CSV table of C-alpha atoms in Angstrom, one decimal:
chain,number,residue,atom,x,y,z
J,1,MET,CA,-23.7,-40.3,16.3
J,2,ALA,CA,-24.9,-42.6,19.0
J,3,LYS,CA,-22.7,-43.1,22.0
J,4,ASP,CA,-20.8,-46.4,21.8
J,5,SER,CA,-19.6,-48.3,24.9
J,6,SER,CA,-16.9,-50.2,23.0
J,7,ARG,CA,-13.4,-49.8,24.3
J,8,GLY,CA,-10.7,-48.0,22.3
J,9,VAL,CA,-7.6,-45.8,22.7
J,10,SER,CA,-8.4,-42.5,24.4
J,11,THR,CA,-6.9,-39.3,23.0
J,12,SER,CA,-4.7,-39.0,26.1
J,13,ALA,CA,-3.5,-42.6,25.7
J,14,LEU,CA,-2.9,-41.8,22.0
J,15,ALA,CA,-0.8,-38.8,23.0
J,16,ARG,CA,1.4,-40.9,25.4
J,17,ALA,CA,1.9,-43.6,22.7
J,18,LEU,CA,3.0,-40.9,20.2
J,19,ASP,CA,5.2,-39.1,22.8
J,20,LYS,CA,3.1,-36.0,22.7
J,21,THR,CA,1.2,-34.0,25.3
J,22,SER,CA,-2.5,-34.3,25.6
J,23,LYS,CA,-2.9,-30.7,24.7
J,24,GLN,CA,-0.8,-31.1,21.6
J,25,MET,CA,-2.7,-34.2,20.6
J,26,PHE,CA,-6.1,-32.5,20.9
J,27,ALA,CA,-4.8,-29.6,18.9
J,28,GLU,CA,-3.5,-31.8,16.1
J,29,LEU,CA,-6.8,-33.8,15.9
J,30,ALA,CA,-8.7,-30.5,15.7
J,31,ALA,CA,-6.3,-29.1,13.0
J,32,LEU,CA,-6.9,-32.3,11.0
J,33,GLY,CA,-10.7,-31.8,11.3
J,34,TRP,CA,-11.3,-35.0,13.2
J,35,ILE,CA,-12.7,-33.3,16.3
J,36,ARG,CA,-14.1,-29.9,17.2
J,37,ARG,CA,-14.8,-28.0,20.4
J,38,GLU,CA,-18.5,-27.5,21.3
J,39,ASP,CA,-19.8,-26.2,24.6
J,40,ASP,CA,-16.5,-27.0,26.3
J,41,GLN,CA,-16.6,-30.6,25.1
J,42,TRP,CA,-14.8,-32.3,22.3
J,43,GLN,CA,-17.1,-33.7,19.6
J,44,LEU,CA,-16.4,-36.0,16.7
J,45,THR,CA,-16.7,-34.6,13.2
J,46,LYS,CA,-17.6,-36.6,10.0
J,47,LYS,CA,-13.9,-36.9,9.3
J,48,GLY,CA,-13.3,-38.2,12.8
J,49,GLU,CA,-16.1,-40.8,12.3
J,50,PHE,CA,-14.5,-41.8,9.0
J,51,GLU,CA,-11.3,-42.5,10.9
J,52,LYS,CA,-13.4,-44.8,13.2
J,53,GLY,CA,-13.4,-42.5,16.2
J,54,ARG,CA,-16.3,-43.2,18.6
J,55,TYR,CA,-17.6,-42.3,22.0
J,56,HIS,CA,-17.0,-44.3,25.1
J,57,ASN,CA,-19.0,-44.1,28.3
J,58,SER,CA,-17.3,-44.5,31.6
J,59,ASP,CA,-18.8,-44.3,35.1
J,60,LYS,CA,-15.6,-42.6,36.3
J,61,PHE,CA,-14.7,-40.3,33.5
J,62,GLY,CA,-18.0,-39.8,31.7
J,63,THR,CA,-18.3,-39.8,27.9
J,64,TYR,CA,-15.1,-39.3,25.8
J,65,ILE,CA,-13.8,-40.0,22.4
J,66,VAL,CA,-11.7,-43.2,21.7
J,67,TRP,CA,-9.9,-44.4,18.6
J,68,PRO,CA,-9.0,-47.7,17.1
J,69,ASP,CA,-5.5,-49.1,17.7
J,70,SER,CA,-4.7,-48.6,14.0
J,71,VAL,CA,-4.8,-44.9,14.4
J,72,LEU,CA,-1.4,-45.2,16.3
J,73,GLU,CA,0.2,-45.7,12.9
J,74,HIS,CA,-1.9,-43.2,11.0
J,75,PRO,CA,0.6,-41.1,8.9
J,76,ALA,CA,-1.3,-37.9,9.6
J,77,LEU,CA,-0.5,-38.3,13.3
J,78,VAL,CA,2.8,-40.0,13.3
J,79,LYS,CA,4.2,-37.4,10.9
J,80,PHE,CA,1.9,-34.6,11.7
J,81,GLU,CA,4.5,-32.0,12.7
J,82,ALA,CA,6.5,-32.8,9.6
J,83,ARG,CA,3.5,-31.6,7.5
J,84,LEU,CA,3.3,-28.3,9.4
J,85,LEU,CA,5.4,-25.1,9.1
J,86,SER,CA,7.1,-23.0,11.7
J,87,HIS,CA,7.4,-19.3,11.5
J,88,ASN,CA,11.0,-19.9,10.5
J,89,ASP,CA,9.9,-22.0,7.5
J,90,LEU,CA,7.4,-19.4,6.4
J,91,ALA,CA,10.0,-16.6,6.8
J,92,ASP,CA,12.4,-18.6,4.5
J,93,HIS,CA,9.6,-19.2,2.0
J,94,PHE,CA,8.7,-15.5,1.8
J,95,SER,CA,12.3,-14.2,2.2
J,96,TYR,CA,11.3,-12.3,5.3
J,97,ASP,CA,13.0,-11.9,8.7
J,98,ALA,CA,11.8,-14.7,11.2
J,99,THR,CA,11.4,-12.3,14.1
J,100,MET,CA,9.4,-9.9,12.0
J,101,MET,CA,7.2,-12.8,10.8
J,102,LEU,CA,6.2,-13.5,14.4
J,103,ARG,CA,5.4,-9.8,14.9
J,104,LEU,CA,3.4,-9.7,11.7
J,105,PHE,CA,1.3,-12.7,12.8
J,106,ALA,CA,0.7,-10.9,16.1
J,107,GLU,CA,-0.3,-7.7,14.2
J,108,LEU,CA,-2.8,-9.8,12.2
J,109,ALA,CA,-4.1,-11.1,15.6
J,110,TRP,CA,-3.3,-14.7,14.7
J,111,ILE,CA,-1.0,-15.2,17.7
J,112,LYS,CA,-0.4,-13.5,21.0
J,113,PRO,CA,2.5,-13.7,23.5
J,114,HIS,CA,2.2,-16.4,26.1
J,115,LEU,CA,4.7,-17.8,28.7
J,116,HIS,CA,7.9,-16.7,26.9
J,117,GLY,CA,6.4,-18.1,23.7
J,118,TRP,CA,3.3,-17.7,21.5
J,119,GLN,CA,-0.3,-18.8,21.7
J,120,VAL,CA,-2.6,-19.3,18.7
J,121,THR,CA,-5.8,-17.2,18.7
J,122,ALA,CA,-9.2,-18.1,17.4
J,123,ALA,CA,-8.4,-16.1,14.3
J,124,GLY,CA,-5.1,-17.9,13.9
J,125,LYS,CA,-6.9,-21.3,14.1
J,126,LEU,CA,-9.1,-20.2,11.2
J,127,GLN,CA,-5.9,-19.6,9.2
J,128,GLY,CA,-4.6,-23.1,9.9
J,129,GLY,CA,-2.6,-22.5,13.1
J,130,SER,CA,-2.3,-25.1,15.8
J,131,GLN,CA,-0.8,-25.0,19.3
J,132,HIS,CA,2.3,-26.9,20.1
J,133,GLU,CA,5.2,-27.1,22.6
J,134,ASP,CA,8.9,-27.2,22.2
J,135,LYS,CA,9.7,-30.8,23.3
J,136,ASP,CA,12.8,-29.8,25.2
J,137,SER,CA,11.8,-26.4,26.8
J,138,GLY,CA,8.0,-26.7,26.8
J,139,VAL,CA,7.8,-23.2,25.4
J,140,PRO,CA,4.5,-22.8,23.6
J,141,GLN,CA,4.8,-22.3,19.8
J,142,VAL,CA,2.4,-22.2,16.9
J,143,LEU,CA,2.7,-24.3,13.7
J,144,TRP,CA,0.9,-23.7,10.5
J,145,GLN,CA,-0.6,-25.7,7.7
J,146,LYS,CA,1.1,-25.4,4.3
J,147,THR,CA,-1.9,-23.6,2.9
J,148,LEU,CA,-0.6,-20.4,4.7
J,149,GLN,CA,2.1,-20.2,1.9
J,150,THR,CA,-0.7,-19.1,-0.5
J,151,ASN,CA,-2.8,-17.2,2.1
J,152,SER,CA,-4.1,-14.0,0.4
J,153,VAL,CA,-4.3,-12.0,3.6
J,154,LEU,CA,-0.7,-12.9,4.6
J,155,GLU,CA,0.6,-12.2,1.1
J,156,GLN,CA,-1.1,-8.8,1.0
J,157,ARG,CA,0.3,-7.8,4.4
J,158,LEU,CA,3.8,-9.1,3.5
J,159,ARG,CA,3.7,-7.0,0.3
J,160,VAL,CA,3.1,-3.9,2.4
J,161,ALA,CA,5.6,-5.0,5.0
J,162,LEU,CA,8.3,-5.4,2.3
J,163,GLY,CA,7.6,-1.9,0.9
J,164,GLY,CA,5.8,-3.1,-2.2
J,165,ASP,CA,2.6,-1.1,-1.9
J,166,THR,CA,3.4,1.9,-4.0
J,167,THR,CA,1.4,4.7,-5.8
J,168,THR,CA,2.4,7.2,-8.4
J,169,ASP,CA,1.0,10.7,-8.4
J,170,ASP,CA,3.4,13.6,-8.8
J,171,GLN,CA,6.1,11.3,-7.3
J,172,GLU,CA,6.2,7.7,-6.0
J,173,ALA,CA,5.3,7.0,-2.4
J,174,VAL,CA,5.2,3.8,-0.4
J,175,ARG,CA,2.4,2.8,2.0
J,176,THR,CA,3.4,1.4,5.4
J,177,LEU,CA,1.6,-1.2,7.6
J,178,ASP,CA,0.1,1.5,9.7
J,179,GLY,CA,-1.3,3.3,6.7
J,180,ARG,CA,1.1,6.3,6.3
J,181,TRP,CA,2.9,7.2,3.1
J,182,VAL,CA,6.7,7.6,3.0
J,183,ALA,CA,9.1,8.6,0.3
J,184,ASP,CA,10.6,5.2,-0.7
J,185,LYS,CA,10.9,1.5,0.0
J,186,GLY,CA,13.8,1.9,2.5
J,187,ALA,CA,11.8,4.4,4.6
J,188,ALA,CA,8.8,2.0,4.5
J,189,LEU,CA,11.0,-0.9,5.8
J,190,ILE,CA,12.2,1.3,8.7
J,191,ALA,CA,8.7,2.5,9.5
J,192,ASN,CA,7.3,-1.1,9.3
J,193,TRP,CA,10.0,-2.4,11.7
J,194,LEU,CA,9.2,0.3,14.2
J,195,TYR,CA,5.5,-0.3,14.0
J,196,LEU,CA,5.7,-4.1,14.4
J,197,ALA,CA,8.2,-3.6,17.3
J,198,ASN,CA,5.6,-1.4,19.0
J,199,ILE,CA,7.9,1.6,19.0
J,200,ARG,CA,6.1,4.9,19.0
J,201,PHE,CA,7.4,7.2,16.2
J,202,THR,CA,6.6,10.0,13.9
J,203,THR,CA,7.7,10.5,10.3
J,204,HIS,CA,8.4,13.8,8.5
J,205,MET,CA,8.9,15.5,11.8
J,206,SER,CA,8.9,19.3,11.6
J,207,ILE,CA,11.9,21.1,13.1
J,208,PRO,CA,10.8,24.5,14.4
J,209,GLU,CA,14.3,26.0,14.3
J,210,LEU,CA,14.7,25.0,10.6
J,211,PRO,CA,11.9,26.3,8.4
J,212,ASP,CA,10.7,23.7,5.8
J,213,GLN,CA,13.0,21.1,7.3
J,214,TYR,CA,11.6,17.7,8.4
J,215,ALA,CA,13.4,14.8,10.2
J,216,ASP,CA,12.9,11.4,8.6
J,217,PHE,CA,11.9,9.7,11.9
J,218,PHE,CA,11.6,10.8,15.6
J,219,LEU,CA,11.2,8.3,18.5
J,220,PRO,CA,9.8,10.3,21.5
J,221,GLU,CA,10.5,7.6,24.1
J,222,ALA,CA,14.2,7.6,23.2
J,223,GLY,CA,14.3,11.2,22.2
J,224,LEU,CA,16.0,9.9,19.1
J,225,TYR,CA,16.1,11.3,15.6
J,226,LEU,CA,16.7,8.8,12.7
J,227,GLU,CA,17.9,10.0,9.3
J,228,TYR,CA,17.7,7.6,6.4
J,229,TRP,CA,20.4,8.2,3.7
J,230,SER,CA,18.6,6.8,0.7
J,231,GLU,CA,20.8,6.3,-2.5
J,232,SER,CA,18.1,8.3,-4.4
J,233,LEU,CA,18.6,11.5,-2.5
J,234,THR,CA,19.0,14.6,-4.7
J,235,ALA,CA,21.7,17.2,-4.2
J,236,HIS,CA,19.1,19.5,-2.5
J,237,GLN,CA,17.9,16.8,-0.2
J,238,LEU,CA,21.5,15.9,0.8
J,239,ALA,CA,22.2,19.5,1.6
J,240,GLN,CA,19.0,19.7,3.8
J,241,LYS,CA,20.0,16.5,5.6
J,242,MET,CA,23.5,17.9,6.3
J,243,THR,CA,21.9,21.0,7.7
J,244,ARG,CA,19.7,18.9,10.0
J,245,LYS,CA,22.8,16.9,11.1
J,246,ASN,CA,24.6,20.1,12.1
J,247,HIS,CA,21.5,21.3,13.9
J,248,TYR,CA,21.3,18.0,15.9
J,249,ALA,CA,24.9,18.3,16.8
J,250,ALA,CA,24.6,21.9,17.9
J,251,GLN,CA,21.6,21.1,20.1
J,252,GLN,CA,23.2,18.0,21.4
J,253,LEU,CA,20.3,15.9,20.3
J,254,ASN,CA,20.3,12.1,19.9
J,255,ILE,CA,20.7,11.2,16.2
J,256,ALA,CA,21.4,7.9,14.4
J,257,ASP,CA,21.9,7.4,10.7
J,258,LEU,CA,20.5,4.5,8.7
J,259,ARG,CA,21.9,3.6,5.3
J,260,ASN,CA,20.9,1.1,2.6
J,261,ASP,CA,23.4,-1.5,3.9
J,262,ASP,CA,21.5,-1.5,7.2
J,263,LEU,CA,18.2,-2.6,5.6
J,264,SER,CA,19.3,-6.2,5.1
J,265,HIS,CA,19.8,-6.7,8.9
J,266,LEU,CA,17.4,-4.1,10.2
J,267,ASP,CA,16.1,-6.1,13.2
J,268,LYS,CA,19.6,-6.7,14.5
J,269,HIS,CA,20.7,-3.1,13.8
J,270,LEU,CA,17.7,-1.3,15.3
J,271,THR,CA,17.4,-3.7,18.3
J,272,LYS,CA,21.0,-2.9,19.2
J,273,LEU,CA,20.5,0.8,18.6
J,274,LEU,CA,17.4,1.1,20.8
J,275,LEU,CA,19.1,-0.9,23.5
J,276,GLN,CA,21.8,1.7,23.6
J,277,GLN,CA,19.0,4.3,24.1
J,278,GLY,CA,17.6,2.3,27.0
J,279,ILE,CA,14.7,0.6,25.1
J,280,ALA,CA,14.7,-3.2,25.3
J,281,LEU,CA,12.4,-5.2,23.0
């Protein structure tokens, strides 16, 4: 498109008029597909040209994009954030913990920690993420287009995260986010929480003093054993678990029990438990 010297509303002026930051405004226009970044410059797309965006030449500021006054009332901009989803919205949609949703996005490399908040990555932008700020605190956050509710990559990872990736050979096993296999869904939920929280752990940990006995989980940084009391344990498994409990007590080892009731508030429960062991998330 040829450069046009006609005056119009600059993107920065548009941001001020809509009570947004310039950074947020550029991110929204890019998410809408009106502009794109090329060689460290913002360029109009075909959609941007359709919305009557054009280039303006300035002796002081060089060449930049301007918009017609009518764009100030464009519903895609005035109500842009209302058409986007926060991680809380997506957590509600998928019946998943909101904190774990953020960690899952980070595990997918769609976002990364930034200034007490989160920053969208190049991969995240491809999935419909755009950078925003909390209006009150200025903390960076990422909002998502509604297409993420049917994103096949997210749906697949959530299925694993929620303990839904099972196989049946001699007995059922459940695959975790880091690729290991555990006995049941409850153990998978615990393993997935530890993995997403960046806590180093082992599963099926051999106990040398007890032949053929294996701890459910061991966290080396905390020196903590975790035993999960699944409701499906057989009488033999219960007896083995009690033997391990007695061993932990005799050796004065750190041990914590997890039961089915804990799974519904696992983030709160394990965060508190690890804090008691000197590990802060």
